[in-house]
XYZ file of C-alpha atoms in Angstrom:
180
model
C 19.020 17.349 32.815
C 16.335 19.552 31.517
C 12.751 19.297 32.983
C 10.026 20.639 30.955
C 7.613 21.191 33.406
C 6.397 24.595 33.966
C 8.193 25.974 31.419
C 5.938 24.418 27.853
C 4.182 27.567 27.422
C 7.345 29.691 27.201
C 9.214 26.629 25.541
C 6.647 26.685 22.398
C 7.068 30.033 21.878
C 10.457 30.113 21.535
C 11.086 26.538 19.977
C 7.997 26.546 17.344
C 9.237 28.888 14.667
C 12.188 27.287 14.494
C 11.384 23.549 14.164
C 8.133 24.984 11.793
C 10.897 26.339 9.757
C 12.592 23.278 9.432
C 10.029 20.990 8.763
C 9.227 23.418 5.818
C 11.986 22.816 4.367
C 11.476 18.652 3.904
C 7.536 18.423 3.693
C 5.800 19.232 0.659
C 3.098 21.621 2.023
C 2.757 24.078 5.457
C 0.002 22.257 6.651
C 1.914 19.419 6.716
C 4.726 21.194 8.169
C 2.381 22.691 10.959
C 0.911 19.058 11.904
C 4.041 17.627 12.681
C 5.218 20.042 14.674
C 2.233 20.483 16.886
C 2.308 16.905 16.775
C 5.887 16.840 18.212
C 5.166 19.691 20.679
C 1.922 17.657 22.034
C 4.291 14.883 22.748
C 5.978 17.006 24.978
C 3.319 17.941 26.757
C 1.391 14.354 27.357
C 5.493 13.336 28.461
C 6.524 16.541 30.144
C 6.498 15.115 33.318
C 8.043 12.016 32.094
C 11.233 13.138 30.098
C 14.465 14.142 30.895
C 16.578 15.329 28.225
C 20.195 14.982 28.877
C 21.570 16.994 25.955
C 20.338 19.929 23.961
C 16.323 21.131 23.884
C 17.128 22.372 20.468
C 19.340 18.883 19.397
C 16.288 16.528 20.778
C 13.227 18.660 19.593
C 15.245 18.842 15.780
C 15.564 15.272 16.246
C 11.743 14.471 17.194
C 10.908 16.613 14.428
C 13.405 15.346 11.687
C 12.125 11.974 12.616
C 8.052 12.656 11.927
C 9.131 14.594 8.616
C 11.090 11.380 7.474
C 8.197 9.385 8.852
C 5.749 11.591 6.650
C 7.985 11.503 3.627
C 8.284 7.757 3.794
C 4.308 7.325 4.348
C 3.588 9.751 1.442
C 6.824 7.499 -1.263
C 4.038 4.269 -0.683
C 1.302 6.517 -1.098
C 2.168 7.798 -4.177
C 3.407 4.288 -4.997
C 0.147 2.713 -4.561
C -1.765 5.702 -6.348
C 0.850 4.692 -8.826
C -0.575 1.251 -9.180
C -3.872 2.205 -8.876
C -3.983 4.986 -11.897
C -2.301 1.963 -13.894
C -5.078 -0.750 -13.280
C -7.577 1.813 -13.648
C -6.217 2.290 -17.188
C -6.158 -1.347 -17.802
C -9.598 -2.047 -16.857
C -10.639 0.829 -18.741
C -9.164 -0.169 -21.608
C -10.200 -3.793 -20.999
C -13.869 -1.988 -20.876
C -13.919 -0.153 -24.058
C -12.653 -2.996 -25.967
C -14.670 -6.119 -24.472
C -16.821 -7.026 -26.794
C -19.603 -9.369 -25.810
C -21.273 -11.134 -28.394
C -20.602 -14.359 -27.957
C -22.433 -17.122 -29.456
C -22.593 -19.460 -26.430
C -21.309 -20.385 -22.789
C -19.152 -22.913 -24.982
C -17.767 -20.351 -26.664
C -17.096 -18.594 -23.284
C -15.535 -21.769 -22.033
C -12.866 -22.444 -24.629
C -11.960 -19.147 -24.431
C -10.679 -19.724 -20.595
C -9.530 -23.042 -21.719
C -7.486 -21.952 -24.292
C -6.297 -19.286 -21.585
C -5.600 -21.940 -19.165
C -3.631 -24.114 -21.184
C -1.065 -21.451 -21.746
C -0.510 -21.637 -18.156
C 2.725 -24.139 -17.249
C 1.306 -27.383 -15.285
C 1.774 -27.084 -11.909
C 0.586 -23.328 -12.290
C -2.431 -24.752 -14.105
C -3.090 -27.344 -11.540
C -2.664 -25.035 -8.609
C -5.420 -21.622 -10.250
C -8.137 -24.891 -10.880
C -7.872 -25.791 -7.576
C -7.722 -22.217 -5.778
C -10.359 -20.600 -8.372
C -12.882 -23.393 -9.929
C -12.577 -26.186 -6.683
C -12.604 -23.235 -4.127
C -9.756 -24.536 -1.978
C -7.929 -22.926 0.085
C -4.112 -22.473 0.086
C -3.263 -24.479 2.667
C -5.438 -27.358 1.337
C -3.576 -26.960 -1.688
C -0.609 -26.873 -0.426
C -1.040 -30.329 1.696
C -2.386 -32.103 -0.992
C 0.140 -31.405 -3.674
C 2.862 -31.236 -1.027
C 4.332 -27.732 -1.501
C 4.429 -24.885 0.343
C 1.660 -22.565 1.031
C 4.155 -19.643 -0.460
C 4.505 -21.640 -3.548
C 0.918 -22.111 -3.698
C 0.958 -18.008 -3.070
C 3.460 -17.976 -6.398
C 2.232 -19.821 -8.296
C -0.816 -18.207 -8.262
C 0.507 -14.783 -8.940
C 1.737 -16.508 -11.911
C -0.818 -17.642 -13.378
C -2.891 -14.238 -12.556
C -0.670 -12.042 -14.307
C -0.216 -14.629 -17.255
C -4.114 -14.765 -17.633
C -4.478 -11.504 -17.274
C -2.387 -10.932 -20.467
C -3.998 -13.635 -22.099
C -7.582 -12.559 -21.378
C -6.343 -8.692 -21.345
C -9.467 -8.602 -24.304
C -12.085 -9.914 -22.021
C -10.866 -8.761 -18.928
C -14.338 -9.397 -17.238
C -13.879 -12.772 -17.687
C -10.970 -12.311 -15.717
C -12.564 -11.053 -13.299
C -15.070 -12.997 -12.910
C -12.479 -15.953 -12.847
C -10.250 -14.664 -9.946
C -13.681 -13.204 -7.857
């Protein structure tokens, strides 16, 4: 068993080339490279009276720091995911923006519009936005008084949100202010 204490100064020395080394080669940039291994190397030291390592410095402090890169690399996949996502709504409603046009005649006109967009909607789908969006309840209340599930409820309203977004993809601020 090897105990760290006494020994961290001399231990970081030796050990932090090596595992900066090898984080380099997984993480995109040295600062990020640098942060996990200090990060790794300050867990040693807030647990260096606590552990015990019963194999290899070099095979556990590899393994703490192979761990935080694939932590990192994981953390920066939904990142770049939900950037992803973001750039693409941002298009969207920019697009939406540029080609709303709002000179309408009247509310009525307004109206039929998101009637029209409503009846495209299948029933239950129908049923279940009116109640969420124009009633105000809430899923739960939905889902007692139609007797489904408050995950169907949660479906069926993704539905009907992407399907009116499509059909009201012209006026998407109607949209909007249908679903805020």
């Amino acid at each position: 068993m090897l105990c760290l204490k006494g020994n961290f100064e001399k231990l970081y020395k030796l050990y932090y080339p090596k595992m900066f080394a090898f984080a380099q080669n997984y993480v995109p940039a040295n600062e990020d490279a640098e942060n996990i291994v200090q990060d790794v190397f300050l867990i040693l030291w807030e647990r260096k009276d606590e552990i015990e390592i019963s194999f290899t410095l070099t095979t556990y402090l590899f393994t703490l720091v192979k761990n935080r890169c694939l932590n990192f690399l994981r953390h920066k996949l939904i990142e770049e995911e939900y950037n992803s996502q973001m750039k693409e709504e941002l298009r969207f409603k920019l697009y939406a923006l540029e080609t709303f046009d709002y000179s309408y005649q009247s509310e009525e006109e307004l109206q039929e519009i998101i009637r029209r967009a409503l009846d495209t909607l299948p029933e239950r789908c129908c049923e279940v936005f009116i109640k969420s969006r124009i009633e105000g309840l809430k899923y739960k209340e939905i889902s007692d008084e139609l007797g489904i599930s408050v995950n169907t409820v949660e479906n069926q309203m993704v539905t009907a949100l992407k399907k009116l977004r499509v059909a009201l993809k012209d006026y998407l601020p109607l949209l909007l202010f249908l679903v805020n």
